[in-house]
Amino acid sequence: MMDVIDSAVKIGLGAAISAFASYKTNKSNHLNEKDKEVRAHKIKTIEMVAEKCEHFINCYLNFRNRLAGILRKRSTDDEFLLPQPLIESLQEIDKDLFSALESVNTARARLSLMRATQAQAELSRMISLLSRIRNPIMQEHRAPSQSAFDKFTQEMSDAINHFHEELAKLYEGIT
């Protein structure tokens, strides 16, 4: 009788240990799978943000380069009114830039969801800088002074570099 009870206890204890081990293994596998999905989603989100921002930066560079070409022909270093043909040459590029601005706002919202406040702040800074130079040109046809254009170009370059650094930190931080 003792042998039967002893065997039953051993079988029951073995089954309990096996069930507990299975539970822990399944739970661990589920958590690992969930972590992998979260990491993959974060990577995909950062890549989407980077893609939208690079498109925006390329459109900005096209606009800046066209504007720099126009400003090279200036006869004064001060602010001046742009003639209509020069405005028209900027309008084509400005359409692409405006479209890129709309899509970069999606990127900014994604950064907000990820609580990437520094990257979001740098992106907002880039948008603000661009608006300060673009709006007077496209709305009032006023070209900036040479010093204002040079200052803007440097500030924008710094903002782009800081944004890339913040995005790289986000990417590296995914574990």
PDB file of C-alpha atoms in Angstrom:
ATOM      1  CA  MET A   1       0.000   0.000   0.000  1.00  0.00           C
ATOM      2  CA  MET A   2       2.822   2.381   0.832  1.00  0.00           C
ATOM      3  CA  ASP A   3       4.419   1.626  -2.515  1.00  0.00           C
ATOM      4  CA  VAL A   4       1.219   2.571  -4.299  1.00  0.00           C
ATOM      5  CA  ILE A   5       0.917   5.836  -2.355  1.00  0.00           C
ATOM      6  CA  ASP A   6       4.622   6.540  -2.902  1.00  0.00           C
ATOM      7  CA  SER A   7       4.274   5.958  -6.659  1.00  0.00           C
ATOM      8  CA  ALA A   8       1.133   8.105  -6.832  1.00  0.00           C
ATOM      9  CA  VAL A   9       2.858  10.957  -5.008  1.00  0.00           C
ATOM     10  CA  LYS A  10       5.887  10.707  -7.321  1.00  0.00           C
ATOM     11  CA  ILE A  11       3.683  10.637 -10.417  1.00  0.00           C
ATOM     12  CA  GLY A  12       1.608  13.568  -9.158  1.00  0.00           C
ATOM     13  CA  LEU A  13       4.664  15.577  -8.189  1.00  0.00           C
ATOM     14  CA  GLY A  14       6.280  14.851 -11.553  1.00  0.00           C
ATOM     15  CA  ALA A  15       3.109  15.950 -13.344  1.00  0.00           C
ATOM     16  CA  ALA A  16       2.933  19.142 -11.249  1.00  0.00           C
ATOM     17  CA  ILE A  17       6.587  19.939 -11.947  1.00  0.00           C
ATOM     18  CA  SER A  18       6.073  19.227 -15.643  1.00  0.00           C
ATOM     19  CA  ALA A  19       2.958  21.409 -15.794  1.00  0.00           C
ATOM     20  CA  PHE A  20       4.729  24.248 -13.982  1.00  0.00           C
ATOM     21  CA  ALA A  21       7.755  23.989 -16.309  1.00  0.00           C
ATOM     22  CA  SER A  22       5.478  23.980 -19.377  1.00  0.00           C
ATOM     23  CA  TYR A  23       3.615  27.014 -18.064  1.00  0.00           C
ATOM     24  CA  LYS A  24       6.832  28.947 -17.422  1.00  0.00           C
ATOM     25  CA  THR A  25       8.272  27.964 -20.826  1.00  0.00           C
ATOM     26  CA  ASN A  26       5.096  28.988 -22.676  1.00  0.00           C
ATOM     27  CA  LYS A  27       4.899  32.254 -20.758  1.00  0.00           C
ATOM     28  CA  SER A  28       8.560  33.007 -21.506  1.00  0.00           C
ATOM     29  CA  ASN A  29       8.110  32.158 -25.200  1.00  0.00           C
ATOM     30  CA  HIS A  30       5.003  34.346 -25.386  1.00  0.00           C
ATOM     31  CA  LEU A  31       6.834  37.282 -23.767  1.00  0.00           C
ATOM     32  CA  ASN A  32       9.824  36.824 -26.080  1.00  0.00           C
ATOM     33  CA  GLU A  33       7.531  36.741 -29.109  1.00  0.00           C
ATOM     34  CA  LYS A  34       5.711  39.828 -27.900  1.00  0.00           C
ATOM     35  CA  ASP A  35       9.044  41.643 -27.324  1.00  0.00           C
ATOM     36  CA  LYS A  36      10.175  40.698 -30.833  1.00  0.00           C
ATOM     37  CA  GLU A  37       6.954  42.091 -32.300  1.00  0.00           C
ATOM     38  CA  VAL A  38       7.301  45.326 -30.324  1.00  0.00           C
ATOM     39  CA  ARG A  39      10.942  45.731 -31.417  1.00  0.00           C
ATOM     40  CA  ALA A  40      10.008  45.036 -35.047  1.00  0.00           C
ATOM     41  CA  HIS A  41       7.204  47.612 -34.842  1.00  0.00           C
ATOM     42  CA  LYS A  42       9.531  50.214 -33.315  1.00  0.00           C
ATOM     43  CA  ILE A  43      12.125  49.593 -36.017  1.00  0.00           C
ATOM     44  CA  LYS A  44       9.481  49.860 -38.728  1.00  0.00           C
ATOM     45  CA  THR A  45       8.173  53.097 -37.200  1.00  0.00           C
ATOM     46  CA  ILE A  46      11.644  54.637 -36.971  1.00  0.00           C
ATOM     47  CA  GLU A  47      12.344  53.629 -40.568  1.00  0.00           C
ATOM     48  CA  MET A  48       9.061  55.223 -41.682  1.00  0.00           C
ATOM     49  CA  VAL A  49       9.918  58.401 -39.770  1.00  0.00           C
ATOM     50  CA  ALA A  50      13.396  58.442 -41.311  1.00  0.00           C
ATOM     51  CA  GLU A  51      11.980  57.930 -44.812  1.00  0.00           C
ATOM     52  CA  LYS A  52       9.458  60.758 -44.490  1.00  0.00           C
ATOM     53  CA  CYS A  53      12.051  63.056 -42.951  1.00  0.00           C
ATOM     54  CA  GLU A  54      14.655  62.301 -45.615  1.00  0.00           C
ATOM     55  CA  HIS A  55      12.078  63.118 -48.293  1.00  0.00           C
ATOM     56  CA  PHE A  56      11.360  66.379 -46.469  1.00  0.00           C
ATOM     57  CA  ILE A  57      15.083  67.164 -46.180  1.00  0.00           C
ATOM     58  CA  ASN A  58      15.623  66.460 -49.880  1.00  0.00           C
ATOM     59  CA  CYS A  59      12.733  68.749 -50.808  1.00  0.00           C
ATOM     60  CA  TYR A  60      14.146  71.412 -48.502  1.00  0.00           C
ATOM     61  CA  LEU A  61      17.587  71.062 -50.128  1.00  0.00           C
ATOM     62  CA  ASN A  62      16.037  71.452 -53.596  1.00  0.00           C
ATOM     63  CA  PHE A  63      14.226  74.594 -52.421  1.00  0.00           C
ATOM     64  CA  ARG A  64      17.348  75.962 -50.708  1.00  0.00           C
ATOM     65  CA  ASN A  65      19.536  75.287 -53.740  1.00  0.00           C
ATOM     66  CA  ARG A  66      17.094  76.976 -56.119  1.00  0.00           C
ATOM     67  CA  LEU A  67      16.821  79.917 -53.740  1.00  0.00           C
ATOM     68  CA  ALA A  68      20.618  80.109 -53.387  1.00  0.00           C
ATOM     69  CA  GLY A  69      20.909  80.222 -57.177  1.00  0.00           C
ATOM     70  CA  ILE A  70      18.419  83.080 -57.300  1.00  0.00           C
ATOM     71  CA  LEU A  71      20.156  84.929 -54.468  1.00  0.00           C
ATOM     72  CA  ARG A  72      23.570  84.655 -56.153  1.00  0.00           C
ATOM     73  CA  LYS A  73      22.250  86.983 -58.852  1.00  0.00           C
ATOM     74  CA  ARG A  74      21.233  89.655 -56.372  1.00  0.00           C
ATOM     75  CA  SER A  75      22.578  93.166 -56.612  1.00  0.00           C
ATOM     76  CA  THR A  76      22.231  93.836 -52.867  1.00  0.00           C
ATOM     77  CA  ASP A  77      22.948  91.934 -49.655  1.00  0.00           C
ATOM     78  CA  ASP A  78      19.740  93.309 -48.152  1.00  0.00           C
ATOM     79  CA  GLU A  79      16.233  91.921 -48.324  1.00  0.00           C
ATOM     80  CA  PHE A  80      14.515  92.584 -51.663  1.00  0.00           C
ATOM     81  CA  LEU A  81      11.351  91.762 -53.607  1.00  0.00           C
ATOM     82  CA  LEU A  82      11.563  88.828 -55.977  1.00  0.00           C
ATOM     83  CA  PRO A  83      10.255  89.305 -59.514  1.00  0.00           C
ATOM     84  CA  GLN A  84       7.374  87.081 -60.625  1.00  0.00           C
ATOM     85  CA  PRO A  85       9.456  84.804 -62.934  1.00  0.00           C
ATOM     86  CA  LEU A  86      11.716  83.902 -60.008  1.00  0.00           C
ATOM     87  CA  ILE A  87       8.732  83.232 -57.763  1.00  0.00           C
ATOM     88  CA  GLU A  88       7.296  80.957 -60.442  1.00  0.00           C
ATOM     89  CA  SER A  89      10.557  79.014 -60.612  1.00  0.00           C
ATOM     90  CA  LEU A  90      10.320  78.462 -56.839  1.00  0.00           C
ATOM     91  CA  GLN A  91       6.628  77.520 -56.877  1.00  0.00           C
ATOM     92  CA  GLU A  92       7.209  74.184 -58.592  1.00  0.00           C
ATOM     93  CA  ILE A  93       9.724  73.115 -55.958  1.00  0.00           C
ATOM     94  CA  ASP A  94       7.587  74.645 -53.221  1.00  0.00           C
ATOM     95  CA  LYS A  95       4.694  72.296 -54.102  1.00  0.00           C
ATOM     96  CA  ASP A  96       6.930  69.302 -53.395  1.00  0.00           C
ATOM     97  CA  LEU A  97       8.212  70.939 -50.231  1.00  0.00           C
ATOM     98  CA  PHE A  98       4.694  71.680 -49.002  1.00  0.00           C
ATOM     99  CA  SER A  99       3.650  68.081 -49.667  1.00  0.00           C
ATOM    100  CA  ALA A 100       6.718  66.857 -47.773  1.00  0.00           C
ATOM    101  CA  LEU A 101       5.802  69.166 -44.885  1.00  0.00           C
ATOM    102  CA  GLU A 102       2.420  67.476 -44.650  1.00  0.00           C
ATOM    103  CA  SER A 103       3.947  64.001 -44.538  1.00  0.00           C
ATOM    104  CA  VAL A 104       6.637  65.026 -42.044  1.00  0.00           C
ATOM    105  CA  ASN A 105       3.854  65.988 -39.648  1.00  0.00           C
ATOM    106  CA  THR A 106       2.869  62.311 -39.665  1.00  0.00           C
ATOM    107  CA  ALA A 107       6.455  61.487 -38.725  1.00  0.00           C
ATOM    108  CA  ARG A 108       6.321  64.040 -35.926  1.00  0.00           C
ATOM    109  CA  ALA A 109       3.139  62.434 -34.575  1.00  0.00           C
ATOM    110  CA  ARG A 110       4.796  59.001 -34.628  1.00  0.00           C
ATOM    111  CA  LEU A 111       7.750  60.379 -32.704  1.00  0.00           C
ATOM    112  CA  SER A 112       5.312  61.765 -30.174  1.00  0.00           C
ATOM    113  CA  LEU A 113       3.711  58.335 -29.755  1.00  0.00           C
ATOM    114  CA  MET A 114       7.154  56.849 -29.174  1.00  0.00           C
ATOM    115  CA  ARG A 115       7.869  59.579 -26.599  1.00  0.00           C
ATOM    116  CA  ALA A 116      10.918  60.585 -28.601  1.00  0.00           C
ATOM    117  CA  THR A 117      10.731  64.171 -27.407  1.00  0.00           C
ATOM    118  CA  GLN A 118      14.235  65.215 -28.475  1.00  0.00           C
ATOM    119  CA  ALA A 119      13.817  63.905 -32.031  1.00  0.00           C
ATOM    120  CA  GLN A 120      10.366  65.465 -32.171  1.00  0.00           C
ATOM    121  CA  ALA A 121      11.770  68.792 -30.938  1.00  0.00           C
ATOM    122  CA  GLU A 122      14.509  68.786 -33.591  1.00  0.00           C
ATOM    123  CA  LEU A 123      11.986  67.982 -36.303  1.00  0.00           C
ATOM    124  CA  SER A 124       9.739  70.793 -35.058  1.00  0.00           C
ATOM    125  CA  ARG A 125      12.759  73.091 -35.079  1.00  0.00           C
ATOM    126  CA  MET A 126      13.459  72.209 -38.720  1.00  0.00           C
ATOM    127  CA  ILE A 127       9.857  72.918 -39.683  1.00  0.00           C
ATOM    128  CA  SER A 128       9.895  76.226 -37.804  1.00  0.00           C
ATOM    129  CA  LEU A 129      13.164  77.326 -39.406  1.00  0.00           C
ATOM    130  CA  LEU A 130      11.877  76.466 -42.844  1.00  0.00           C
ATOM    131  CA  SER A 131       8.624  78.349 -42.261  1.00  0.00           C
ATOM    132  CA  ARG A 132      10.519  81.461 -41.172  1.00  0.00           C
ATOM    133  CA  ILE A 133      12.441  81.577 -44.453  1.00  0.00           C
ATOM    134  CA  ARG A 134       9.844  80.070 -46.820  1.00  0.00           C
ATOM    135  CA  ASN A 135       6.714  81.991 -45.854  1.00  0.00           C
ATOM    136  CA  PRO A 136       8.002  85.528 -46.573  1.00  0.00           C
ATOM    137  CA  ILE A 137       9.398  84.306 -49.899  1.00  0.00           C
ATOM    138  CA  MET A 138       6.303  82.474 -51.098  1.00  0.00           C
ATOM    139  CA  GLN A 139       3.650  84.731 -49.575  1.00  0.00           C
ATOM    140  CA  GLU A 140       5.184  88.199 -49.746  1.00  0.00           C
ATOM    141  CA  HIS A 141       7.818  87.550 -52.450  1.00  0.00           C
ATOM    142  CA  ARG A 142      10.506  88.931 -50.122  1.00  0.00           C
ATOM    143  CA  ALA A 143      13.960  87.410 -50.514  1.00  0.00           C
ATOM    144  CA  PRO A 144      16.004  87.288 -47.303  1.00  0.00           C
ATOM    145  CA  SER A 145      19.166  89.284 -46.810  1.00  0.00           C
ATOM    146  CA  GLN A 146      22.401  87.410 -47.431  1.00  0.00           C
ATOM    147  CA  SER A 147      23.217  87.269 -43.717  1.00  0.00           C
ATOM    148  CA  ALA A 148      19.703  85.997 -42.862  1.00  0.00           C
ATOM    149  CA  PHE A 149      19.981  83.312 -45.547  1.00  0.00           C
ATOM    150  CA  ASP A 150      23.441  82.247 -44.342  1.00  0.00           C
ATOM    151  CA  LYS A 151      22.236  82.113 -40.724  1.00  0.00           C
ATOM    152  CA  PHE A 152      19.173  80.089 -41.730  1.00  0.00           C
ATOM    153  CA  THR A 153      21.293  77.655 -43.758  1.00  0.00           C
ATOM    154  CA  GLN A 154      23.608  77.033 -40.795  1.00  0.00           C
ATOM    155  CA  GLU A 155      20.763  76.664 -38.285  1.00  0.00           C
ATOM    156  CA  MET A 156      18.942  74.241 -40.572  1.00  0.00           C
ATOM    157  CA  SER A 157      22.089  72.197 -41.092  1.00  0.00           C
ATOM    158  CA  ASP A 158      22.568  71.988 -37.319  1.00  0.00           C
ATOM    159  CA  ALA A 159      18.933  70.994 -36.792  1.00  0.00           C
ATOM    160  CA  ILE A 160      19.181  68.249 -39.434  1.00  0.00           C
ATOM    161  CA  ASN A 161      22.365  66.886 -37.840  1.00  0.00           C
ATOM    162  CA  HIS A 162      20.814  66.912 -34.366  1.00  0.00           C
ATOM    163  CA  PHE A 163      17.696  65.221 -35.701  1.00  0.00           C
ATOM    164  CA  HIS A 164      19.775  62.451 -37.291  1.00  0.00           C
ATOM    165  CA  GLU A 165      21.659  61.982 -34.012  1.00  0.00           C
ATOM    166  CA  GLU A 166      18.406  61.677 -32.068  1.00  0.00           C
ATOM    167  CA  LEU A 167      16.969  59.211 -34.569  1.00  0.00           C
ATOM    168  CA  ALA A 168      20.161  57.134 -34.357  1.00  0.00           C
ATOM    169  CA  LYS A 169      19.875  57.103 -30.544  1.00  0.00           C
ATOM    170  CA  LEU A 170      16.298  55.864 -30.853  1.00  0.00           C
ATOM    171  CA  TYR A 171      17.362  53.123 -33.228  1.00  0.00           C
ATOM    172  CA  GLU A 172      20.265  52.069 -31.016  1.00  0.00           C
ATOM    173  CA  GLY A 173      18.002  52.060 -27.970  1.00  0.00           C
ATOM    174  CA  ILE A 174      15.784  49.326 -29.346  1.00  0.00           C
ATOM    175  CA  THR A 175      16.662  46.157 -27.447  1.00  0.00           C
TER     176      THR A 175
END
